[in-house]
Amino acid sequence: MNSLSIRKIITKTILTVIFTCLGIVMIAPFLWMLSASFKLQSEIFKTPIEWIPRVFHFDSYKEVWLGKHPFYQYYWNSIKITSLTVLGTLVTSSMAGFAFAKLNFRGKEALFLIYLSTMIIPTQVLLVPRFILFDKLHLVNTHAAIILPGLFSVLGTFIMRQFFSTLPNELLEASKVDGASVFRTYLQICLPLTKPALVSLLILSFTWHWNEYEGPLIFLRTNSLYTLPLALTNFVDENTTNYTSIMAASVSSLLPLIILVAFFQRWFVEGIASSGVKG
């Protein structure tokens, strides 16, 4: 084994140790939160920290899920809003991305540039006109006011357009020779090949809308319509010193995101890497 190989092994080992330490530091707050949610109030701030409680207590989770404001109602609201929004985002972004990548029409590049430039507009600027519009349509204090704006995503269109651009044009030419329509080519030939990009968009969109706070805060007024982030904020305000319950509520709100990312991690990394291969 030459000196160059030994140097590479040492470098790789050092980098592995460094990134492992960074990973432990980053995950430590979540592990503490998870541990604290199963403790009594008097046990949370004991030193040294007991990462694994001697006795697991579930009273905090009972209070969160079956207490004064049960979280199952807010969970259902968040699941409904997020699921419909993510589904709409996947449909509209994939169709728009396919059109911008593979179809030829006048002004395509200029239209895509204009559409992409809307990302620089702060969302806060649009809140007042959006509120006025939804108020005229009698959509304020309904879930539709949260779902409708989220059905279209500039970032999602960009990701899908970049991925569709990597597909060879011969696929479209072959399907055209076989008599397939444009929509059938998109749905049955090209779309199944974009699984990594779709999964990346799914995770990004799900995370964004699951954690969205500003929209529900402005457009929802009835407690029974609240989403999880809004309910969690109110729960923290009502239980300012009940740390075990706050930790249990926080763990409950994060659990779907952890499961989603853990399940789709492989496709997510592949999709993000592929979305920038070809402009």
PDB file of C-alpha atoms in Angstrom:
ATOM      1  CA  MET A   1       0.000   0.000   0.000  1.00  0.00           C
ATOM      2  CA  ASN A   2       1.577   3.269  -1.120  1.00  0.00           C
ATOM      3  CA  SER A   3       1.617   6.555   0.771  1.00  0.00           C
ATOM      4  CA  LEU A   4      -1.164   8.049  -1.391  1.00  0.00           C
ATOM      5  CA  SER A   5      -3.583   5.270  -0.477  1.00  0.00           C
ATOM      6  CA  ILE A   6      -2.704   5.594   3.215  1.00  0.00           C
ATOM      7  CA  ARG A   7      -3.286   9.361   3.013  1.00  0.00           C
ATOM      8  CA  LYS A   8      -6.716   8.814   1.409  1.00  0.00           C
ATOM      9  CA  ILE A   9      -7.709   6.333   4.116  1.00  0.00           C
ATOM     10  CA  ILE A  10      -6.620   8.715   6.883  1.00  0.00           C
ATOM     11  CA  THR A  11      -8.473  11.624   5.270  1.00  0.00           C
ATOM     12  CA  LYS A  12     -11.611   9.546   4.830  1.00  0.00           C
ATOM     13  CA  THR A  13     -11.449   8.364   8.444  1.00  0.00           C
ATOM     14  CA  ILE A  14     -11.003  11.902   9.785  1.00  0.00           C
ATOM     15  CA  LEU A  15     -13.917  13.202   7.686  1.00  0.00           C
ATOM     16  CA  THR A  16     -16.098  10.311   8.831  1.00  0.00           C
ATOM     17  CA  VAL A  17     -15.347  11.071  12.487  1.00  0.00           C
ATOM     18  CA  ILE A  18     -15.988  14.808  11.995  1.00  0.00           C
ATOM     19  CA  PHE A  19     -19.319  14.308  10.224  1.00  0.00           C
ATOM     20  CA  THR A  20     -20.382  11.675  12.730  1.00  0.00           C
ATOM     21  CA  CYS A  21     -19.753  14.139  15.568  1.00  0.00           C
ATOM     22  CA  LEU A  22     -21.653  16.862  13.709  1.00  0.00           C
ATOM     23  CA  GLY A  23     -24.542  14.461  13.164  1.00  0.00           C
ATOM     24  CA  ILE A  24     -24.660  13.598  16.869  1.00  0.00           C
ATOM     25  CA  VAL A  25     -24.629  17.294  17.798  1.00  0.00           C
ATOM     26  CA  MET A  26     -27.481  18.013  15.379  1.00  0.00           C
ATOM     27  CA  ILE A  27     -29.664  15.119  16.518  1.00  0.00           C
ATOM     28  CA  ALA A  28     -29.015  15.601  20.258  1.00  0.00           C
ATOM     29  CA  PRO A  29     -31.757  18.263  20.785  1.00  0.00           C
ATOM     30  CA  PHE A  30     -34.365  15.992  19.217  1.00  0.00           C
ATOM     31  CA  LEU A  31     -33.233  13.032  21.336  1.00  0.00           C
ATOM     32  CA  TRP A  32     -33.454  15.210  24.460  1.00  0.00           C
ATOM     33  CA  MET A  33     -36.947  16.343  23.436  1.00  0.00           C
ATOM     34  CA  LEU A  34     -38.025  12.737  22.892  1.00  0.00           C
ATOM     35  CA  SER A  35     -36.563  11.680  26.248  1.00  0.00           C
ATOM     36  CA  ALA A  36     -38.152  14.616  28.092  1.00  0.00           C
ATOM     37  CA  SER A  37     -41.608  13.808  26.701  1.00  0.00           C
ATOM     38  CA  PHE A  38     -41.609  10.548  28.687  1.00  0.00           C
ATOM     39  CA  LYS A  39     -40.400  12.060  31.974  1.00  0.00           C
ATOM     40  CA  LEU A  40     -42.042  13.735  34.926  1.00  0.00           C
ATOM     41  CA  GLN A  41     -41.774  17.487  35.237  1.00  0.00           C
ATOM     42  CA  SER A  42     -39.282  17.155  38.097  1.00  0.00           C
ATOM     43  CA  GLU A  43     -36.975  14.897  36.073  1.00  0.00           C
ATOM     44  CA  ILE A  44     -36.428  17.047  32.986  1.00  0.00           C
ATOM     45  CA  PHE A  45     -33.624  19.289  34.225  1.00  0.00           C
ATOM     46  CA  LYS A  46     -31.742  16.739  36.299  1.00  0.00           C
ATOM     47  CA  THR A  47     -27.991  16.669  35.783  1.00  0.00           C
ATOM     48  CA  PRO A  48     -26.395  14.655  34.433  1.00  0.00           C
ATOM     49  CA  ILE A  49     -29.039  14.118  31.767  1.00  0.00           C
ATOM     50  CA  GLU A  50     -30.809  10.768  31.815  1.00  0.00           C
ATOM     51  CA  TRP A  51     -31.183  10.134  28.100  1.00  0.00           C
ATOM     52  CA  ILE A  52     -33.231   6.994  28.737  1.00  0.00           C
ATOM     53  CA  PRO A  53     -35.847   7.522  31.488  1.00  0.00           C
ATOM     54  CA  ARG A  54     -35.865   4.931  34.244  1.00  0.00           C
ATOM     55  CA  VAL A  55     -39.680   4.858  34.052  1.00  0.00           C
ATOM     56  CA  PHE A  56     -41.591   5.884  30.939  1.00  0.00           C
ATOM     57  CA  HIS A  57     -44.564   8.144  31.712  1.00  0.00           C
ATOM     58  CA  PHE A  58     -47.292   8.659  29.077  1.00  0.00           C
ATOM     59  CA  ASP A  59     -49.367  11.277  30.908  1.00  0.00           C
ATOM     60  CA  SER A  60     -48.051  14.044  28.671  1.00  0.00           C
ATOM     61  CA  TYR A  61     -49.166  12.242  25.518  1.00  0.00           C
ATOM     62  CA  LYS A  62     -52.594  11.607  27.053  1.00  0.00           C
ATOM     63  CA  GLU A  63     -52.911  15.326  27.751  1.00  0.00           C
ATOM     64  CA  VAL A  64     -51.870  16.206  24.206  1.00  0.00           C
ATOM     65  CA  TRP A  65     -54.170  13.750  22.433  1.00  0.00           C
ATOM     66  CA  LEU A  66     -57.106  13.565  24.853  1.00  0.00           C
ATOM     67  CA  GLY A  67     -56.916  16.850  26.751  1.00  0.00           C
ATOM     68  CA  LYS A  68     -58.782  20.145  26.504  1.00  0.00           C
ATOM     69  CA  HIS A  69     -57.838  20.630  22.841  1.00  0.00           C
ATOM     70  CA  PRO A  70     -57.233  17.121  21.449  1.00  0.00           C
ATOM     71  CA  PHE A  71     -54.547  16.993  18.791  1.00  0.00           C
ATOM     72  CA  TYR A  72     -56.273  14.353  16.661  1.00  0.00           C
ATOM     73  CA  GLN A  73     -58.557  17.068  15.259  1.00  0.00           C
ATOM     74  CA  TYR A  74     -55.587  19.266  14.315  1.00  0.00           C
ATOM     75  CA  TYR A  75     -53.771  16.223  12.929  1.00  0.00           C
ATOM     76  CA  TRP A  76     -56.701  15.491  10.638  1.00  0.00           C
ATOM     77  CA  ASN A  77     -56.814  19.129   9.470  1.00  0.00           C
ATOM     78  CA  SER A  78     -53.093  19.141   8.690  1.00  0.00           C
ATOM     79  CA  ILE A  79     -53.247  15.767   6.947  1.00  0.00           C
ATOM     80  CA  LYS A  80     -56.183  16.850   4.790  1.00  0.00           C
ATOM     81  CA  ILE A  81     -54.693  20.202   3.814  1.00  0.00           C
ATOM     82  CA  THR A  82     -51.173  18.854   3.252  1.00  0.00           C
ATOM     83  CA  SER A  83     -52.289  15.793   1.280  1.00  0.00           C
ATOM     84  CA  LEU A  84     -54.521  17.739  -1.107  1.00  0.00           C
ATOM     85  CA  THR A  85     -51.925  20.464  -1.555  1.00  0.00           C
ATOM     86  CA  VAL A  86     -49.073  18.039  -2.206  1.00  0.00           C
ATOM     87  CA  LEU A  87     -51.191  16.038  -4.669  1.00  0.00           C
ATOM     88  CA  GLY A  88     -52.084  19.226  -6.557  1.00  0.00           C
ATOM     89  CA  THR A  89     -48.461  20.350  -6.551  1.00  0.00           C
ATOM     90  CA  LEU A  90     -47.264  17.041  -7.995  1.00  0.00           C
ATOM     91  CA  VAL A  91     -49.861  17.144 -10.783  1.00  0.00           C
ATOM     92  CA  THR A  92     -49.446  20.782 -11.823  1.00  0.00           C
ATOM     93  CA  SER A  93     -45.656  20.876 -11.441  1.00  0.00           C
ATOM     94  CA  SER A  94     -45.091  17.663 -13.398  1.00  0.00           C
ATOM     95  CA  MET A  95     -47.375  18.788 -16.235  1.00  0.00           C
ATOM     96  CA  ALA A  96     -45.830  22.259 -16.393  1.00  0.00           C
ATOM     97  CA  GLY A  97     -42.310  20.847 -16.113  1.00  0.00           C
ATOM     98  CA  PHE A  98     -42.987  18.446 -18.987  1.00  0.00           C
ATOM     99  CA  ALA A  99     -44.364  21.247 -21.155  1.00  0.00           C
ATOM    100  CA  PHE A 100     -41.411  23.560 -20.515  1.00  0.00           C
ATOM    101  CA  ALA A 101     -38.883  20.755 -21.061  1.00  0.00           C
ATOM    102  CA  LYS A 102     -40.248  18.780 -23.991  1.00  0.00           C
ATOM    103  CA  LEU A 103     -42.891  20.772 -25.857  1.00  0.00           C
ATOM    104  CA  ASN A 104     -42.093  23.448 -28.421  1.00  0.00           C
ATOM    105  CA  PHE A 105     -44.266  26.559 -28.429  1.00  0.00           C
ATOM    106  CA  ARG A 106     -43.698  30.234 -29.052  1.00  0.00           C
ATOM    107  CA  GLY A 107     -42.235  32.183 -26.143  1.00  0.00           C
ATOM    108  CA  LYS A 108     -41.492  29.085 -24.057  1.00  0.00           C
ATOM    109  CA  GLU A 109     -38.160  30.293 -22.656  1.00  0.00           C
ATOM    110  CA  ALA A 110     -39.426  33.811 -21.963  1.00  0.00           C
ATOM    111  CA  LEU A 111     -42.552  32.468 -20.245  1.00  0.00           C
ATOM    112  CA  PHE A 112     -40.487  30.103 -18.101  1.00  0.00           C
ATOM    113  CA  LEU A 113     -38.127  32.937 -17.138  1.00  0.00           C
ATOM    114  CA  ILE A 114     -41.046  35.178 -16.147  1.00  0.00           C
ATOM    115  CA  TYR A 115     -42.632  32.336 -14.176  1.00  0.00           C
ATOM    116  CA  LEU A 116     -39.345  31.557 -12.446  1.00  0.00           C
ATOM    117  CA  SER A 117     -38.773  35.229 -11.589  1.00  0.00           C
ATOM    118  CA  THR A 118     -41.928  35.242  -9.435  1.00  0.00           C
ATOM    119  CA  MET A 119     -39.874  33.390  -6.805  1.00  0.00           C
ATOM    120  CA  ILE A 120     -38.238  36.695  -5.863  1.00  0.00           C
ATOM    121  CA  ILE A 121     -41.603  38.151  -4.757  1.00  0.00           C
ATOM    122  CA  PRO A 122     -41.941  37.795  -0.961  1.00  0.00           C
ATOM    123  CA  THR A 123     -45.064  35.849   0.004  1.00  0.00           C
ATOM    124  CA  GLN A 124     -45.908  38.526   2.577  1.00  0.00           C
ATOM    125  CA  VAL A 125     -46.514  41.017  -0.240  1.00  0.00           C
ATOM    126  CA  LEU A 126     -49.312  38.827  -1.598  1.00  0.00           C
ATOM    127  CA  LEU A 127     -51.103  38.241   1.699  1.00  0.00           C
ATOM    128  CA  VAL A 128     -53.292  41.370   1.630  1.00  0.00           C
ATOM    129  CA  PRO A 129     -54.553  41.000  -1.973  1.00  0.00           C
ATOM    130  CA  ARG A 130     -55.027  37.268  -1.394  1.00  0.00           C
ATOM    131  CA  PHE A 131     -57.058  37.946   1.743  1.00  0.00           C
ATOM    132  CA  ILE A 132     -59.236  40.482  -0.098  1.00  0.00           C
ATOM    133  CA  LEU A 133     -59.797  38.036  -2.962  1.00  0.00           C
ATOM    134  CA  PHE A 134     -60.683  35.111  -0.689  1.00  0.00           C
ATOM    135  CA  ASP A 135     -62.927  37.343   1.398  1.00  0.00           C
ATOM    136  CA  LYS A 136     -64.878  38.285  -1.747  1.00  0.00           C
ATOM    137  CA  LEU A 137     -65.136  34.579  -2.613  1.00  0.00           C
ATOM    138  CA  HIS A 138     -66.238  33.740   0.978  1.00  0.00           C
ATOM    139  CA  LEU A 139     -63.278  31.415   1.440  1.00  0.00           C
ATOM    140  CA  VAL A 140     -61.827  33.049   4.567  1.00  0.00           C
ATOM    141  CA  ASN A 141     -62.004  30.685   7.555  1.00  0.00           C
ATOM    142  CA  THR A 142     -62.076  27.642   5.283  1.00  0.00           C
ATOM    143  CA  HIS A 143     -59.373  25.146   4.414  1.00  0.00           C
ATOM    144  CA  ALA A 144     -59.758  26.077   0.747  1.00  0.00           C
ATOM    145  CA  ALA A 145     -57.968  29.368   1.491  1.00  0.00           C
ATOM    146  CA  ILE A 146     -54.892  27.354   2.474  1.00  0.00           C
ATOM    147  CA  ILE A 147     -55.157  24.624  -0.171  1.00  0.00           C
ATOM    148  CA  LEU A 148     -55.753  26.653  -3.345  1.00  0.00           C
ATOM    149  CA  PRO A 149     -52.573  28.822  -3.264  1.00  0.00           C
ATOM    150  CA  GLY A 150     -50.464  25.725  -2.568  1.00  0.00           C
ATOM    151  CA  LEU A 151     -51.607  23.804  -5.640  1.00  0.00           C
ATOM    152  CA  PHE A 152     -49.040  25.590  -7.804  1.00  0.00           C
ATOM    153  CA  SER A 153     -45.322  25.662  -7.073  1.00  0.00           C
ATOM    154  CA  VAL A 154     -42.655  27.559  -8.998  1.00  0.00           C
ATOM    155  CA  LEU A 155     -39.903  25.545  -7.341  1.00  0.00           C
ATOM    156  CA  GLY A 156     -41.742  22.315  -8.131  1.00  0.00           C
ATOM    157  CA  THR A 157     -42.067  23.286 -11.785  1.00  0.00           C
ATOM    158  CA  PHE A 158     -38.358  24.094 -11.917  1.00  0.00           C
ATOM    159  CA  ILE A 159     -37.375  20.753 -10.367  1.00  0.00           C
ATOM    160  CA  MET A 160     -39.602  18.773 -12.717  1.00  0.00           C
ATOM    161  CA  ARG A 161     -38.507  20.766 -15.756  1.00  0.00           C
ATOM    162  CA  GLN A 162     -34.850  20.077 -14.956  1.00  0.00           C
ATOM    163  CA  PHE A 163     -35.496  16.364 -14.538  1.00  0.00           C
ATOM    164  CA  PHE A 164     -37.616  16.047 -17.690  1.00  0.00           C
ATOM    165  CA  SER A 165     -34.802  17.785 -19.594  1.00  0.00           C
ATOM    166  CA  THR A 166     -32.494  14.868 -18.806  1.00  0.00           C
ATOM    167  CA  LEU A 167     -34.788  12.393 -20.578  1.00  0.00           C
ATOM    168  CA  PRO A 168     -33.779  11.654 -24.192  1.00  0.00           C
ATOM    169  CA  ASN A 169     -35.977  13.165 -26.910  1.00  0.00           C
ATOM    170  CA  GLU A 170     -35.974   9.786 -28.644  1.00  0.00           C
ATOM    171  CA  LEU A 171     -38.607   8.657 -26.129  1.00  0.00           C
ATOM    172  CA  LEU A 172     -41.031  11.281 -27.405  1.00  0.00           C
ATOM    173  CA  GLU A 173     -40.205  10.555 -31.030  1.00  0.00           C
ATOM    174  CA  ALA A 174     -40.733   6.818 -30.545  1.00  0.00           C
ATOM    175  CA  SER A 175     -44.060   7.342 -28.791  1.00  0.00           C
ATOM    176  CA  LYS A 176     -45.156   9.733 -31.531  1.00  0.00           C
ATOM    177  CA  VAL A 177     -44.359   7.112 -34.180  1.00  0.00           C
ATOM    178  CA  ASP A 178     -46.448   4.597 -32.210  1.00  0.00           C
ATOM    179  CA  GLY A 179     -49.387   7.014 -32.324  1.00  0.00           C
ATOM    180  CA  ALA A 180     -49.356   8.102 -28.685  1.00  0.00           C
ATOM    181  CA  SER A 181     -50.775  11.522 -27.862  1.00  0.00           C
ATOM    182  CA  VAL A 182     -48.753  14.145 -25.998  1.00  0.00           C
ATOM    183  CA  PHE A 183     -50.681  13.528 -22.796  1.00  0.00           C
ATOM    184  CA  ARG A 184     -50.215   9.765 -23.035  1.00  0.00           C
ATOM    185  CA  THR A 185     -46.494  10.247 -23.666  1.00  0.00           C
ATOM    186  CA  TYR A 186     -46.291  12.393 -20.544  1.00  0.00           C
ATOM    187  CA  LEU A 187     -48.391  10.084 -18.362  1.00  0.00           C
ATOM    188  CA  GLN A 188     -47.277   6.599 -19.394  1.00  0.00           C
ATOM    189  CA  ILE A 189     -43.745   7.073 -20.718  1.00  0.00           C
ATOM    190  CA  CYS A 190     -42.046  10.101 -19.177  1.00  0.00           C
ATOM    191  CA  LEU A 191     -43.725  10.438 -15.785  1.00  0.00           C
ATOM    192  CA  PRO A 192     -42.784   6.937 -14.487  1.00  0.00           C
ATOM    193  CA  LEU A 193     -39.124   7.792 -15.163  1.00  0.00           C
ATOM    194  CA  THR A 194     -39.234  10.854 -12.896  1.00  0.00           C
ATOM    195  CA  LYS A 195     -39.827   9.001  -9.624  1.00  0.00           C
ATOM    196  CA  PRO A 196     -36.785  10.515  -7.830  1.00  0.00           C
ATOM    197  CA  ALA A 197     -37.841  14.050  -8.796  1.00  0.00           C
ATOM    198  CA  LEU A 198     -41.448  13.399  -7.761  1.00  0.00           C
ATOM    199  CA  VAL A 199     -40.305  12.033  -4.391  1.00  0.00           C
ATOM    200  CA  SER A 200     -38.033  15.066  -3.855  1.00  0.00           C
ATOM    201  CA  LEU A 201     -40.901  17.408  -4.655  1.00  0.00           C
ATOM    202  CA  LEU A 202     -43.236  15.387  -2.429  1.00  0.00           C
ATOM    203  CA  ILE A 203     -40.906  15.684   0.578  1.00  0.00           C
ATOM    204  CA  LEU A 204     -40.169  19.381   0.044  1.00  0.00           C
ATOM    205  CA  SER A 205     -43.825  20.240  -0.495  1.00  0.00           C
ATOM    206  CA  PHE A 206     -45.052  18.081   2.388  1.00  0.00           C
ATOM    207  CA  THR A 207     -42.515  19.585   4.787  1.00  0.00           C
ATOM    208  CA  TRP A 208     -43.364  23.135   3.746  1.00  0.00           C
ATOM    209  CA  HIS A 209     -47.153  22.789   3.996  1.00  0.00           C
ATOM    210  CA  TRP A 210     -47.099  20.594   7.119  1.00  0.00           C
ATOM    211  CA  ASN A 211     -45.115  23.299   8.948  1.00  0.00           C
ATOM    212  CA  GLU A 212     -46.883  26.303   7.394  1.00  0.00           C
ATOM    213  CA  TYR A 213     -47.899  28.768  10.069  1.00  0.00           C
ATOM    214  CA  GLU A 214     -48.482  32.134   8.410  1.00  0.00           C
ATOM    215  CA  GLY A 215     -51.352  31.129   6.100  1.00  0.00           C
ATOM    216  CA  PRO A 216     -53.467  29.331   8.727  1.00  0.00           C
ATOM    217  CA  LEU A 217     -52.816  32.155  11.202  1.00  0.00           C
ATOM    218  CA  ILE A 218     -54.296  34.728   8.813  1.00  0.00           C
ATOM    219  CA  PHE A 219     -57.082  32.794   7.107  1.00  0.00           C
ATOM    220  CA  LEU A 220     -58.364  30.468   9.848  1.00  0.00           C
ATOM    221  CA  ARG A 221     -60.355  31.842  12.767  1.00  0.00           C
ATOM    222  CA  THR A 222     -62.198  28.829  14.192  1.00  0.00           C
ATOM    223  CA  ASN A 223     -60.273  26.605  16.592  1.00  0.00           C
ATOM    224  CA  SER A 224     -61.681  23.414  15.081  1.00  0.00           C
ATOM    225  CA  LEU A 225     -60.141  24.362  11.706  1.00  0.00           C
ATOM    226  CA  TYR A 226     -56.631  24.986  13.050  1.00  0.00           C
ATOM    227  CA  THR A 227     -53.672  23.112  11.640  1.00  0.00           C
ATOM    228  CA  LEU A 228     -51.004  21.480  13.782  1.00  0.00           C
ATOM    229  CA  PRO A 229     -48.445  24.368  13.829  1.00  0.00           C
ATOM    230  CA  LEU A 230     -51.134  26.830  14.885  1.00  0.00           C
ATOM    231  CA  ALA A 231     -52.499  24.458  17.519  1.00  0.00           C
ATOM    232  CA  LEU A 232     -48.977  23.758  18.783  1.00  0.00           C
ATOM    233  CA  THR A 233     -48.320  27.476  19.275  1.00  0.00           C
ATOM    234  CA  ASN A 234     -51.541  27.892  21.240  1.00  0.00           C
ATOM    235  CA  PHE A 235     -50.713  24.786  23.276  1.00  0.00           C
ATOM    236  CA  VAL A 236     -47.290  26.186  24.184  1.00  0.00           C
ATOM    237  CA  ASP A 237     -48.870  29.518  25.202  1.00  0.00           C
ATOM    238  CA  GLU A 238     -51.310  27.715  27.491  1.00  0.00           C
ATOM    239  CA  ASN A 239     -48.659  25.403  28.994  1.00  0.00           C
ATOM    240  CA  THR A 240     -45.692  27.731  29.338  1.00  0.00           C
ATOM    241  CA  THR A 241     -44.084  25.779  32.190  1.00  0.00           C
ATOM    242  CA  ASN A 242     -45.448  22.296  31.486  1.00  0.00           C
ATOM    243  CA  TYR A 243     -42.362  21.225  29.570  1.00  0.00           C
ATOM    244  CA  THR A 244     -43.169  17.520  29.361  1.00  0.00           C
ATOM    245  CA  SER A 245     -46.452  18.220  27.581  1.00  0.00           C
ATOM    246  CA  ILE A 246     -44.780  20.729  25.268  1.00  0.00           C
ATOM    247  CA  MET A 247     -42.141  18.146  24.366  1.00  0.00           C
ATOM    248  CA  ALA A 248     -44.818  15.497  23.771  1.00  0.00           C
ATOM    249  CA  ALA A 249     -46.740  17.862  21.485  1.00  0.00           C
ATOM    250  CA  SER A 250     -43.568  18.731  19.579  1.00  0.00           C
ATOM    251  CA  VAL A 251     -42.619  15.071  19.104  1.00  0.00           C
ATOM    252  CA  SER A 252     -46.140  14.318  17.864  1.00  0.00           C
ATOM    253  CA  SER A 253     -45.965  17.096  15.284  1.00  0.00           C
ATOM    254  CA  LEU A 254     -42.543  15.992  13.995  1.00  0.00           C
ATOM    255  CA  LEU A 255     -43.233  12.268  13.748  1.00  0.00           C
ATOM    256  CA  PRO A 256     -44.880  12.262  10.262  1.00  0.00           C
ATOM    257  CA  LEU A 257     -41.980  14.241   8.787  1.00  0.00           C
ATOM    258  CA  ILE A 258     -39.388  11.881  10.250  1.00  0.00           C
ATOM    259  CA  ILE A 259     -41.210   8.834   8.890  1.00  0.00           C
ATOM    260  CA  LEU A 260     -41.629  10.433   5.460  1.00  0.00           C
ATOM    261  CA  VAL A 261     -37.979  11.446   5.088  1.00  0.00           C
ATOM    262  CA  ALA A 262     -36.708   8.116   6.434  1.00  0.00           C
ATOM    263  CA  PHE A 263     -38.869   6.162   3.988  1.00  0.00           C
ATOM    264  CA  PHE A 264     -38.089   8.241   0.867  1.00  0.00           C
ATOM    265  CA  GLN A 265     -34.507   9.289   1.676  1.00  0.00           C
ATOM    266  CA  ARG A 266     -32.839   7.352  -1.148  1.00  0.00           C
ATOM    267  CA  TRP A 267     -35.059   8.774  -3.892  1.00  0.00           C
ATOM    268  CA  PHE A 268     -34.907  12.249  -2.343  1.00  0.00           C
ATOM    269  CA  VAL A 269     -31.104  12.441  -2.596  1.00  0.00           C
ATOM    270  CA  GLU A 270     -31.172  11.084  -6.151  1.00  0.00           C
ATOM    271  CA  GLY A 271     -33.847  13.542  -7.220  1.00  0.00           C
ATOM    272  CA  ILE A 272     -32.082  16.599  -5.804  1.00  0.00           C
ATOM    273  CA  ALA A 273     -28.814  15.544  -7.448  1.00  0.00           C
ATOM    274  CA  SER A 274     -30.480  14.938 -10.813  1.00  0.00           C
ATOM    275  CA  SER A 275     -32.486  18.178 -10.881  1.00  0.00           C
ATOM    276  CA  GLY A 276     -29.346  20.231 -11.558  1.00  0.00           C
ATOM    277  CA  VAL A 277     -27.685  17.990 -14.118  1.00  0.00           C
ATOM    278  CA  LYS A 278     -29.015  19.729 -17.201  1.00  0.00           C
ATOM    279  CA  GLY A 279     -30.349  23.272 -17.599  1.00  0.00           C
TER     280      GLY A 279
END
